Short mmCIF file of C-alpha atoms in Angstrom, two decimals:
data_model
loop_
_atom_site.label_atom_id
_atom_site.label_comp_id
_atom_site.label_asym_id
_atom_site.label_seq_id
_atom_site.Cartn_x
_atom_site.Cartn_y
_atom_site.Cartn_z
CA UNK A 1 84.81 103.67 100.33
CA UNK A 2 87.14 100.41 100.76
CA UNK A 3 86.13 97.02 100.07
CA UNK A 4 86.65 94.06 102.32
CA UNK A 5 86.61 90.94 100.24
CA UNK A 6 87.99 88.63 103.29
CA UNK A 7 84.91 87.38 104.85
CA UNK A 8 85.05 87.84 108.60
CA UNK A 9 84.59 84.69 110.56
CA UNK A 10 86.05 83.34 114.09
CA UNK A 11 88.67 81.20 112.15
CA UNK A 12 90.07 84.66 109.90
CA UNK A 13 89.90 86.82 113.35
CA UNK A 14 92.20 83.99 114.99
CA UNK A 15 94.26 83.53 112.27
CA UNK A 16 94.91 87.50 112.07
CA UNK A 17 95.06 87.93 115.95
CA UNK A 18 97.52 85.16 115.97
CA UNK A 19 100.02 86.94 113.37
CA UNK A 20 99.68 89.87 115.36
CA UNK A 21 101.23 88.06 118.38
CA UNK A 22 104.65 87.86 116.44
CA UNK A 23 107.10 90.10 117.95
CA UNK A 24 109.87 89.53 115.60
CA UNK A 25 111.11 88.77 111.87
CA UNK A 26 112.48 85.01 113.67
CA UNK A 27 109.12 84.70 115.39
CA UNK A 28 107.34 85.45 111.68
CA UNK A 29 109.39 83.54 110.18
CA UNK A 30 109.21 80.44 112.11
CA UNK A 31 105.37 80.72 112.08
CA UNK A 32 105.12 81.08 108.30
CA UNK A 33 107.20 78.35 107.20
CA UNK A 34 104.89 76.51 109.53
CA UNK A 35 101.42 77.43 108.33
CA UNK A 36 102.81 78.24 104.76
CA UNK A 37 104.52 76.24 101.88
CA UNK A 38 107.58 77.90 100.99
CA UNK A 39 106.38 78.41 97.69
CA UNK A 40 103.23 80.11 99.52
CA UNK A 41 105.40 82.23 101.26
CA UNK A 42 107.67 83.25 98.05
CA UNK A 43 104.25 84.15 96.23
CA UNK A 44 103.29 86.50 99.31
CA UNK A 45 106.85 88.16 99.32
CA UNK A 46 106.70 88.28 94.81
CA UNK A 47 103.30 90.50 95.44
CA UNK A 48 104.75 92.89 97.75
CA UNK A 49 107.75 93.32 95.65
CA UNK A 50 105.40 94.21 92.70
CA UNK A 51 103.16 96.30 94.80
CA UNK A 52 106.29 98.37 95.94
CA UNK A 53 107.18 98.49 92.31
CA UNK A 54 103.88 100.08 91.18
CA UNK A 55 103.90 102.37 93.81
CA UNK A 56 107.51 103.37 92.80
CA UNK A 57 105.87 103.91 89.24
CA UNK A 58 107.98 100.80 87.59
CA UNK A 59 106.05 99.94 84.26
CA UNK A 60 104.77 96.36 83.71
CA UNK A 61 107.60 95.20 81.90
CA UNK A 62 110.39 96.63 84.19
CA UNK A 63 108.87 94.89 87.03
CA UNK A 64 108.55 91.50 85.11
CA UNK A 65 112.40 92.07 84.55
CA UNK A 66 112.27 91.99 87.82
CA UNK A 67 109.97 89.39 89.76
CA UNK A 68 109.27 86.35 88.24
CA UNK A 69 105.28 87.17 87.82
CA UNK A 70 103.28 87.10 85.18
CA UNK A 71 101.30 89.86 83.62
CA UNK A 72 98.25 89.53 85.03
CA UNK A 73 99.53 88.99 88.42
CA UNK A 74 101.02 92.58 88.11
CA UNK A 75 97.68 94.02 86.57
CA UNK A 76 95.91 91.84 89.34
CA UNK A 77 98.24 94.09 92.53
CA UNK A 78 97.74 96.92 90.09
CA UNK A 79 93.90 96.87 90.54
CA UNK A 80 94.55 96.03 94.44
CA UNK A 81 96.34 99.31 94.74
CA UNK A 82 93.83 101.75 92.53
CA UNK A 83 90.60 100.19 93.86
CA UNK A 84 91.15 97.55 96.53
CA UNK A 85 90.79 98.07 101.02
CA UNK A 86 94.31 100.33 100.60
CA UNK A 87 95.59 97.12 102.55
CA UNK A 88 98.78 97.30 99.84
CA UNK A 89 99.26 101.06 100.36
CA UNK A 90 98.58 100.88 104.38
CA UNK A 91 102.01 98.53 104.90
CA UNK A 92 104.29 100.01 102.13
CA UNK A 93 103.71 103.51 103.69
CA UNK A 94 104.40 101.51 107.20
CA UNK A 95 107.47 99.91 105.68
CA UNK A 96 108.95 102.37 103.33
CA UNK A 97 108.04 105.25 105.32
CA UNK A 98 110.47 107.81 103.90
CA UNK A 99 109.33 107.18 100.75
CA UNK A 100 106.46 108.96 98.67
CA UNK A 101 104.68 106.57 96.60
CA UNK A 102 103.21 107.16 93.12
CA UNK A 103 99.96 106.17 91.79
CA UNK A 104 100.10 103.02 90.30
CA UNK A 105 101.18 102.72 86.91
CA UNK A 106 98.48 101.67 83.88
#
């Protein structure tokens, strides 16, 4: 069964209903660089870069070749994608659909 680890509350429903209101990359992008750093919002983009690299079956140390992460931020997305809500796995299937992912690498 998946795991939830966000705590639901008003302020995380709003927050989520509100980036669902984005109709467009220009409409996501000019609410993230508002709510987010842009180092925030380059940390967000490294983790689905590595999560698409997993699923691709890239080993650790071709994905640190890579994206400028460290270790145990790529065993940390690792663990996401074996055991986490399948949150990773949900969008990369949505985004890359044409592609057939593998199981994350060890």
């Amino acid at each position: 069964m998946s795991r939830i680890k966000v705590k639901r509350s008003e302020e995380m429903d709003a927050l989520f209903q509100a980036i669902l209101t984005l109709k467009d990359l220009d409409e996501c992008y000019a609410f993230f660089s508002d709510l987010l750093t842009v180092q925030e919002v380059s940390a967000i983009a490294q983790r689905m870069q590595v999560a698409r690299l997993l699923a691709e079956g890239n080993t650790y140390e071709s994905i640190r070749r890579q994206v400028p992460v460290s270790s145990s931020t790529i065993t940390r997305i690792n663990t996401e994608l074996r055991y986490g809500s399948g949150g990773y796995q949900m969008v990369l299937e949505r985004i890359y659909p044409n592609q057939t992912p593998s199981q994350p690498s060890e």
